[in-house]
mmCIF file of C-alpha atoms and ligand atoms in Angstrom:
data_model
loop_
_atom_site.group_PDB
_atom_site.id
_atom_site.type_symbol
_atom_site.label_atom_id
_atom_site.label_comp_id
_atom_site.label_asym_id
_atom_site.label_seq_id
_atom_site.Cartn_x
_atom_site.Cartn_y
_atom_site.Cartn_z
ATOM 1 C CA MET B 673 98.802 87.649 111.581
ATOM 2 C CA ARG B 674 95.192 86.570 112.146
ATOM 3 C CA LEU B 675 93.505 88.178 109.147
ATOM 4 C CA LEU B 676 89.843 88.747 108.389
ATOM 5 C CA LEU B 677 89.313 89.000 104.641
ATOM 6 C CA THR B 678 86.206 90.379 102.968
ATOM 7 C CA ASN B 679 85.155 92.221 99.798
ATOM 8 C CA ASP B 680 82.154 93.611 97.962
ATOM 9 C CA ASP B 681 82.461 91.553 94.775
ATOM 10 C CA GLY B 682 81.252 88.305 96.342
ATOM 11 C CA VAL B 683 82.846 85.415 98.196
ATOM 12 C CA PHE B 684 84.115 83.702 95.027
ATOM 13 C CA ALA B 685 85.432 86.815 93.278
ATOM 14 C CA PRO B 686 88.917 86.234 91.869
ATOM 15 C CA GLY B 687 90.428 89.185 93.755
ATOM 16 C CA LEU B 688 89.440 87.777 97.153
ATOM 17 C CA VAL B 689 90.421 84.206 96.333
ATOM 18 C CA THR B 690 93.820 85.336 95.004
ATOM 19 C CA LEU B 691 94.367 87.449 98.130
ATOM 20 C CA ALA B 692 93.469 84.589 100.486
ATOM 21 C CA LYS B 693 95.852 82.210 98.716
ATOM 22 C CA ALA B 694 98.733 84.713 98.663
ATOM 23 C CA LEU B 695 98.362 85.767 102.308
ATOM 24 C CA GLY B 696 97.915 82.146 103.419
ATOM 25 C CA LYS B 697 101.131 81.286 101.582
ATOM 26 C CA ALA B 698 102.846 84.204 103.345
ATOM 27 C CA GLY B 699 102.084 82.444 106.636
ATOM 28 C CA HIS B 700 99.031 84.365 107.825
ATOM 29 C CA GLU B 701 95.964 82.742 109.388
ATOM 30 C CA ILE B 702 93.064 83.438 107.024
ATOM 31 C CA SER B 703 89.362 83.799 107.789
ATOM 32 C CA VAL B 704 87.082 84.912 104.970
ATOM 33 C CA VAL B 705 83.594 86.330 105.505
ATOM 34 C CA ALA B 706 82.201 87.886 102.341
ATOM 35 C CA PRO B 707 78.873 88.614 100.630
ATOM 36 C CA ASP B 708 77.250 85.725 98.754
ATOM 37 C CA ARG B 709 76.880 87.994 95.690
ATOM 38 C CA GLU B 710 78.222 91.200 94.247
ATOM 39 C CA ARG B 711 77.591 94.156 96.561
ATOM 40 C CA SER B 712 79.708 96.808 94.881
ATOM 41 C CA SER B 713 78.821 100.444 95.619
ATOM 42 C CA VAL B 714 76.538 99.674 98.575
ATOM 43 C CA GLY B 715 78.733 101.949 100.710
ATOM 44 C CA HIS B 716 78.622 101.440 104.460
ATOM 45 C CA ALA B 717 75.087 100.028 104.604
ATOM 46 C CA ILE B 718 74.194 97.505 107.282
ATOM 47 C CA THR B 719 71.057 95.366 107.310
ATOM 48 C CA LEU B 720 68.566 96.115 110.101
ATOM 49 C CA THR B 721 65.240 95.002 108.652
ATOM 50 C CA ARG B 722 65.611 91.283 107.924
ATOM 51 C CA PRO B 723 67.472 88.273 109.322
ATOM 52 C CA LEU B 724 71.027 87.619 108.169
ATOM 53 C CA ARG B 725 72.495 84.216 107.377
ATOM 54 C CA LEU B 726 76.088 83.132 107.580
ATOM 55 C CA TRP B 727 77.238 79.766 106.207
ATOM 56 C CA PRO B 728 80.540 78.015 105.591
ATOM 57 C CA VAL B 729 81.738 77.921 102.018
ATOM 58 C CA ILE B 730 82.778 74.432 101.014
ATOM 59 C CA SER B 731 84.810 74.704 97.880
ATOM 60 C CA GLY B 732 88.280 74.182 96.549
ATOM 61 C CA ALA B 733 88.589 77.926 95.991
ATOM 62 C CA TYR B 734 90.233 78.622 99.339
ATOM 63 C CA PRO B 735 93.296 77.049 100.949
ATOM 64 C CA GLU B 736 92.320 74.051 103.101
ATOM 65 C CA GLU B 737 93.651 75.564 106.333
ATOM 66 C CA SER B 738 91.605 78.758 105.978
ATOM 67 C CA SER B 739 87.979 79.187 107.046
ATOM 68 C CA ALA B 740 85.538 80.825 104.644
ATOM 69 C CA PHE B 741 81.943 81.970 105.105
ATOM 70 C CA ALA B 742 79.350 83.543 102.863
ATOM 71 C CA CYS B 743 76.771 85.991 104.189
ATOM 72 C CA ASP B 744 73.605 87.293 102.539
ATOM 73 C CA GLY B 745 74.272 90.811 103.806
ATOM 74 C CA THR B 746 76.438 93.769 102.881
ATOM 75 C CA PRO B 747 80.227 93.965 103.229
ATOM 76 C CA SER B 748 79.818 95.867 106.516
ATOM 77 C CA ASP B 749 77.386 93.170 107.758
ATOM 78 C CA CYS B 750 80.095 90.618 106.960
ATOM 79 C CA VAL B 751 82.730 92.442 109.004
ATOM 80 C CA LEU B 752 80.344 92.907 111.915
ATOM 81 C CA LEU B 753 79.203 89.259 111.966
ATOM 82 C CA ALA B 754 82.777 88.057 111.510
ATOM 83 C CA HIS B 755 83.908 89.948 114.610
ATOM 84 C CA GLU B 756 81.123 88.291 116.644
ATOM 85 C CA GLU B 757 80.980 84.798 115.162
ATOM 86 C CA VAL B 758 84.123 83.912 113.221
ATOM 87 C CA LEU B 759 87.224 85.850 114.246
ATOM 88 C CA PRO B 760 86.973 88.181 117.250
ATOM 89 C CA ASN B 761 89.784 90.760 117.443
ATOM 90 C CA PRO B 762 91.520 90.065 114.131
ATOM 91 C CA ASP B 763 94.988 91.546 113.777
ATOM 92 C CA MET B 764 93.827 93.173 110.568
ATOM 93 C CA VAL B 765 90.755 93.432 108.363
ATOM 94 C CA VAL B 766 91.729 93.321 104.690
ATOM 95 C CA SER B 767 88.981 94.192 102.220
ATOM 96 C CA GLY B 768 89.557 93.361 98.575
ATOM 97 C CA ILE B 769 91.089 92.892 96.174
ATOM 98 C CA ASN B 770 88.355 94.927 94.538
ATOM 99 C CA ARG B 771 87.685 94.533 90.836
ATOM 100 C CA GLY B 772 88.222 98.176 89.850
ATOM 101 C CA PRO B 773 89.702 101.227 91.557
ATOM 102 C CA ASN B 774 88.484 103.095 94.637
ATOM 103 C CA LEU B 775 89.948 106.526 94.029
ATOM 104 C CA GLY B 776 88.876 110.069 94.889
ATOM 105 C CA ASP B 777 85.386 110.438 96.316
ATOM 106 C CA ASP B 778 84.440 106.958 95.116
ATOM 107 C CA LEU B 779 85.663 105.618 98.423
ATOM 108 C CA THR B 780 82.446 106.912 100.024
ATOM 109 C CA TYR B 781 80.343 104.712 97.692
ATOM 110 C CA SER B 782 82.665 101.763 97.961
ATOM 111 C CA GLY B 783 81.556 98.611 99.748
ATOM 112 C CA THR B 784 85.234 97.598 99.785
ATOM 113 C CA VAL B 785 86.429 100.684 101.644
ATOM 114 C CA SER B 786 83.316 100.734 103.850
ATOM 115 C CA ALA B 787 84.059 97.200 105.030
ATOM 116 C CA ALA B 788 87.477 98.462 106.152
ATOM 117 C CA MET B 789 85.723 101.385 107.880
ATOM 118 C CA GLU B 790 83.515 98.916 109.732
ATOM 119 C CA GLY B 791 86.661 97.152 110.918
ATOM 120 C CA ILE B 792 87.976 100.467 112.254
ATOM 121 C CA ILE B 793 84.688 101.183 114.047
ATOM 122 C CA LEU B 794 84.929 97.746 115.701
ATOM 123 C CA GLY B 795 88.446 98.568 116.885
ATOM 124 C CA SER B 796 90.437 96.519 114.343
ATOM 125 C CA SER B 797 93.226 97.741 112.081
ATOM 126 C CA SER B 798 91.969 97.775 108.518
ATOM 127 C CA MET B 799 92.955 98.250 104.939
ATOM 128 C CA ALA B 800 91.144 98.254 101.604
ATOM 129 C CA VAL B 801 92.864 97.068 98.428
ATOM 130 C CA SER B 802 91.643 97.691 94.896
ATOM 131 C CA LEU B 803 93.001 96.847 91.459
ATOM 132 C CA ASN B 804 92.800 99.655 88.918
ATOM 133 C CA CYS B 805 91.343 97.427 86.210
ATOM 134 C CA SER B 806 88.285 97.670 84.010
ATOM 135 C CA GLU B 807 86.031 95.007 82.520
ATOM 136 C CA SER B 808 87.630 95.427 79.078
ATOM 137 C CA ASP B 809 91.242 94.889 80.228
ATOM 138 C CA PRO B 810 92.591 91.622 78.747
ATOM 139 C CA GLU B 811 94.291 90.721 82.047
ATOM 140 C CA HIS B 812 93.486 91.409 85.690
ATOM 141 C CA HIS B 813 96.694 91.346 87.734
ATOM 142 C CA TYR B 814 95.288 90.370 91.126
ATOM 143 C CA GLU B 815 98.573 88.596 91.980
ATOM 144 C CA THR B 816 100.320 91.964 91.755
ATOM 145 C CA ALA B 817 97.909 93.543 94.243
ATOM 146 C CA ALA B 818 98.152 90.462 96.509
ATOM 147 C CA ALA B 819 101.977 90.697 96.586
ATOM 148 C CA VAL B 820 101.778 94.410 97.405
ATOM 149 C CA THR B 821 99.266 93.667 100.189
ATOM 150 C CA ALA B 822 101.562 91.038 101.705
ATOM 151 C CA SER B 823 104.446 93.545 101.763
ATOM 152 C CA LEU B 824 102.258 96.282 103.266
ATOM 153 C CA LEU B 825 101.132 93.878 106.008
ATOM 154 C CA SER B 826 104.763 93.211 106.951
ATOM 155 C CA PHE B 827 105.336 96.967 107.096
ATOM 156 C CA LEU B 828 102.230 97.494 109.257
ATOM 157 C CA GLU B 829 103.404 94.828 111.716
ATOM 158 C CA ASP B 830 106.420 97.061 112.418
ATOM 159 C CA TYR B 831 104.634 100.402 112.049
ATOM 160 C CA PRO B 832 100.957 100.038 113.067
ATOM 161 C CA LEU B 833 98.512 102.707 111.957
ATOM 162 C CA SER B 834 97.058 105.237 114.381
ATOM 163 C CA ARG B 835 93.729 104.282 115.909
ATOM 164 C CA GLY B 836 90.831 105.260 113.644
ATOM 165 C CA VAL B 837 92.952 105.301 110.476
ATOM 166 C CA LEU B 838 92.658 102.824 107.606
ATOM 167 C CA LEU B 839 94.735 102.456 104.473
ATOM 168 C CA ASN B 840 93.044 102.789 101.101
ATOM 169 C CA VAL B 841 95.357 101.046 98.645
ATOM 170 C CA ASN B 842 94.977 101.167 94.859
ATOM 171 C CA VAL B 843 97.232 99.066 92.653
ATOM 172 C CA PRO B 844 97.835 99.641 88.926
ATOM 173 C CA ASN B 845 96.732 96.732 86.752
ATOM 174 C CA LEU B 846 100.271 95.730 85.784
ATOM 175 C CA PRO B 847 102.606 92.761 86.240
ATOM 176 C CA LEU B 848 104.510 93.143 89.532
ATOM 177 C CA GLY B 849 107.790 93.974 87.781
ATOM 178 C CA GLU B 850 106.217 96.899 85.930
ATOM 179 C CA LEU B 851 105.046 98.800 89.034
ATOM 180 C CA GLN B 852 106.896 102.116 89.511
ATOM 181 C CA GLY B 853 106.823 101.804 93.313
ATOM 182 C CA ILE B 854 104.613 103.072 96.146
ATOM 183 C CA ARG B 855 103.406 106.624 96.745
ATOM 184 C CA VAL B 856 101.784 107.801 99.974
ATOM 185 C CA THR B 857 98.940 109.948 98.701
ATOM 186 C CA ARG B 858 95.958 112.049 99.663
ATOM 187 C CA LYS B 859 92.443 111.477 98.347
ATOM 188 C CA GLY B 860 92.243 112.984 94.882
ATOM 189 C CA THR B 861 89.443 114.298 92.710
ATOM 190 C CA ARG B 862 87.651 112.095 90.217
ATOM 191 C CA VAL B 863 84.619 113.585 88.470
ATOM 192 C CA TYR B 864 82.255 111.614 86.256
ATOM 193 C CA GLU B 865 81.156 113.153 82.957
ATOM 194 C CA GLY B 866 77.666 112.170 81.817
ATOM 195 C CA LYS B 867 76.920 110.547 85.160
ATOM 196 C CA VAL B 868 73.237 109.891 84.410
ATOM 197 C CA THR B 869 72.023 108.502 81.071
ATOM 198 C CA ARG B 870 68.301 108.592 80.350
ATOM 199 C CA MET B 871 66.996 105.757 78.177
ATOM 200 C CA LYS B 872 63.633 104.328 77.127
ATOM 201 C CA ASP B 873 62.293 100.910 78.034
ATOM 202 C CA PRO B 874 60.323 98.857 75.412
ATOM 203 C CA SER B 875 57.070 100.497 76.651
ATOM 204 C CA GLY B 876 58.474 103.971 76.053
ATOM 205 C CA ARG B 877 58.935 104.839 79.723
ATOM 206 C CA SER B 878 62.134 106.524 80.829
ATOM 207 C CA TYR B 879 64.710 104.748 82.882
ATOM 208 C CA PHE B 880 68.093 105.927 84.058
ATOM 209 C CA TRP B 881 71.550 104.474 84.187
ATOM 210 C CA ILE B 882 74.217 105.889 86.511
ATOM 211 C CA SER B 883 77.762 105.447 85.234
ATOM 212 C CA GLY B 884 79.771 108.074 83.355
ATOM 213 C CA LYS B 885 83.345 108.519 82.247
ATOM 214 C CA ALA B 886 85.889 109.237 84.980
ATOM 215 C CA GLU B 887 87.800 112.518 84.586
ATOM 216 C CA ASP B 888 90.731 112.782 86.992
ATOM 217 C CA ASP B 889 92.369 115.915 88.303
ATOM 218 C CA LEU B 890 95.965 114.651 88.123
ATOM 219 C CA VAL B 891 97.380 116.746 90.971
ATOM 220 C CA GLU B 892 100.751 115.450 92.124
ATOM 221 C CA GLY B 893 100.499 113.616 95.435
ATOM 222 C CA SER B 894 96.895 112.507 94.920
ATOM 223 C CA ASP B 895 95.697 108.910 94.625
ATOM 224 C CA VAL B 896 94.461 109.333 91.027
ATOM 225 C CA TRP B 897 97.820 110.835 90.028
ATOM 226 C CA ALA B 898 99.878 108.017 91.590
ATOM 227 C CA VAL B 899 97.907 105.212 89.955
ATOM 228 C CA ALA B 900 97.912 106.988 86.578
ATOM 229 C CA LYS B 901 101.730 107.126 86.818
ATOM 230 C CA GLY B 902 102.019 103.401 87.564
ATOM 231 C CA TYR B 903 102.549 103.726 91.335
ATOM 232 C CA VAL B 904 100.685 101.912 94.082
ATOM 233 C CA SER B 905 98.677 104.581 95.878
ATOM 234 C CA VAL B 906 98.498 104.296 99.691
ATOM 235 C CA THR B 907 96.114 106.799 101.280
ATOM 236 C CA PRO B 908 95.606 106.971 105.047
ATOM 237 C CA VAL B 909 91.906 107.636 105.639
ATOM 238 C CA HIS B 910 90.677 109.060 108.915
ATOM 239 C CA MET B 911 87.235 108.038 110.153
ATOM 240 C CA ASP B 912 86.569 111.325 111.969
ATOM 241 C CA MET B 913 84.838 113.409 109.303
ATOM 242 C CA THR B 914 84.686 116.524 111.484
ATOM 243 C CA HIS B 915 86.122 119.538 109.643
ATOM 244 C CA PHE B 916 88.041 121.196 112.466
ATOM 245 C CA PRO B 917 88.671 124.631 110.839
ATOM 246 C CA SER B 918 84.900 125.020 110.334
ATOM 247 C CA LEU B 919 84.306 124.059 113.967
ATOM 248 C CA GLY B 920 86.213 127.177 114.993
ATOM 249 C CA ALA B 921 84.688 129.363 112.262
ATOM 250 C CA LEU B 922 81.123 128.371 113.156
ATOM 251 C CA GLU B 923 81.765 129.118 116.836
ATOM 252 C CA THR B 924 83.497 132.441 116.094
ATOM 253 C CA ASN B 925 80.622 133.477 113.826
ATOM 254 C CA GLY B 926 78.133 132.792 116.634
ATOM 255 C CA ALA B 927 76.399 129.670 115.286
ATOM 256 C CA ALA B 928 75.866 128.528 118.880
ATOM 257 C CA GLU B 929 74.077 131.790 119.704
ATOM 258 C CA ILE B 930 71.546 131.669 116.845
ATOM 259 C CA ASN B 931 68.198 132.591 118.370
ATOM 260 C CA PHE B 932 65.672 129.970 117.324
ATOM 261 C CA LYS B 933 62.923 130.669 119.843
HETATM 262 MN MN1 MN L 1016 83.527 95.825 93.995
#
């Protein structure tokens, strides 16, 4: 397949480099266009108010036969520019492997998942891949997530996704042999306790830090549940955010007849 790879951790992040090497080895044609720095949690932002630059990355990081570019924009900028300038009509956009999970509602903040969404908007099949690791883990098993991605790509060649649907894939941070398997899941619920911490700067002024401890609702069949149990979580995500039951309810209740004059 002709693959466009991107991420939100930066063009030299280990997850992306590992993915490019593994998918190149699996026989795919690899083009990388990724942010020149970390852009995690920028969501689906695109840059409209300043020029964007795109330049080839010359480094031993990527396989010789692949092409790699850095861009000083967001992950979605990268996907957009790549479709125009580097690889029109890729067979698949693969975003990742993200350093850290994208589970529950976090996928709306995620630059990784948003890059896959941008691929969908541009008419390309897309998937986002994240490794459920944290900074403090002694090992980050990106090779595990890369192997899973290669297998999923083979599957998707035979069974393409519906138009407008991307896969959000989260892989436990384990050696390949220790994975329990794959679960097809729905988006779960992850709530952050103590999301905002107020602190004082050296001048005594308040500043704030957004982080918090993730609390998961481990409902069977959800993405958070699967990953907690050691399974790869594969969630099909639909780009149409319309809530169809409410469409009917609003019409039935006369929302279209509200008198505003
Ligand atoms: Mn990231």
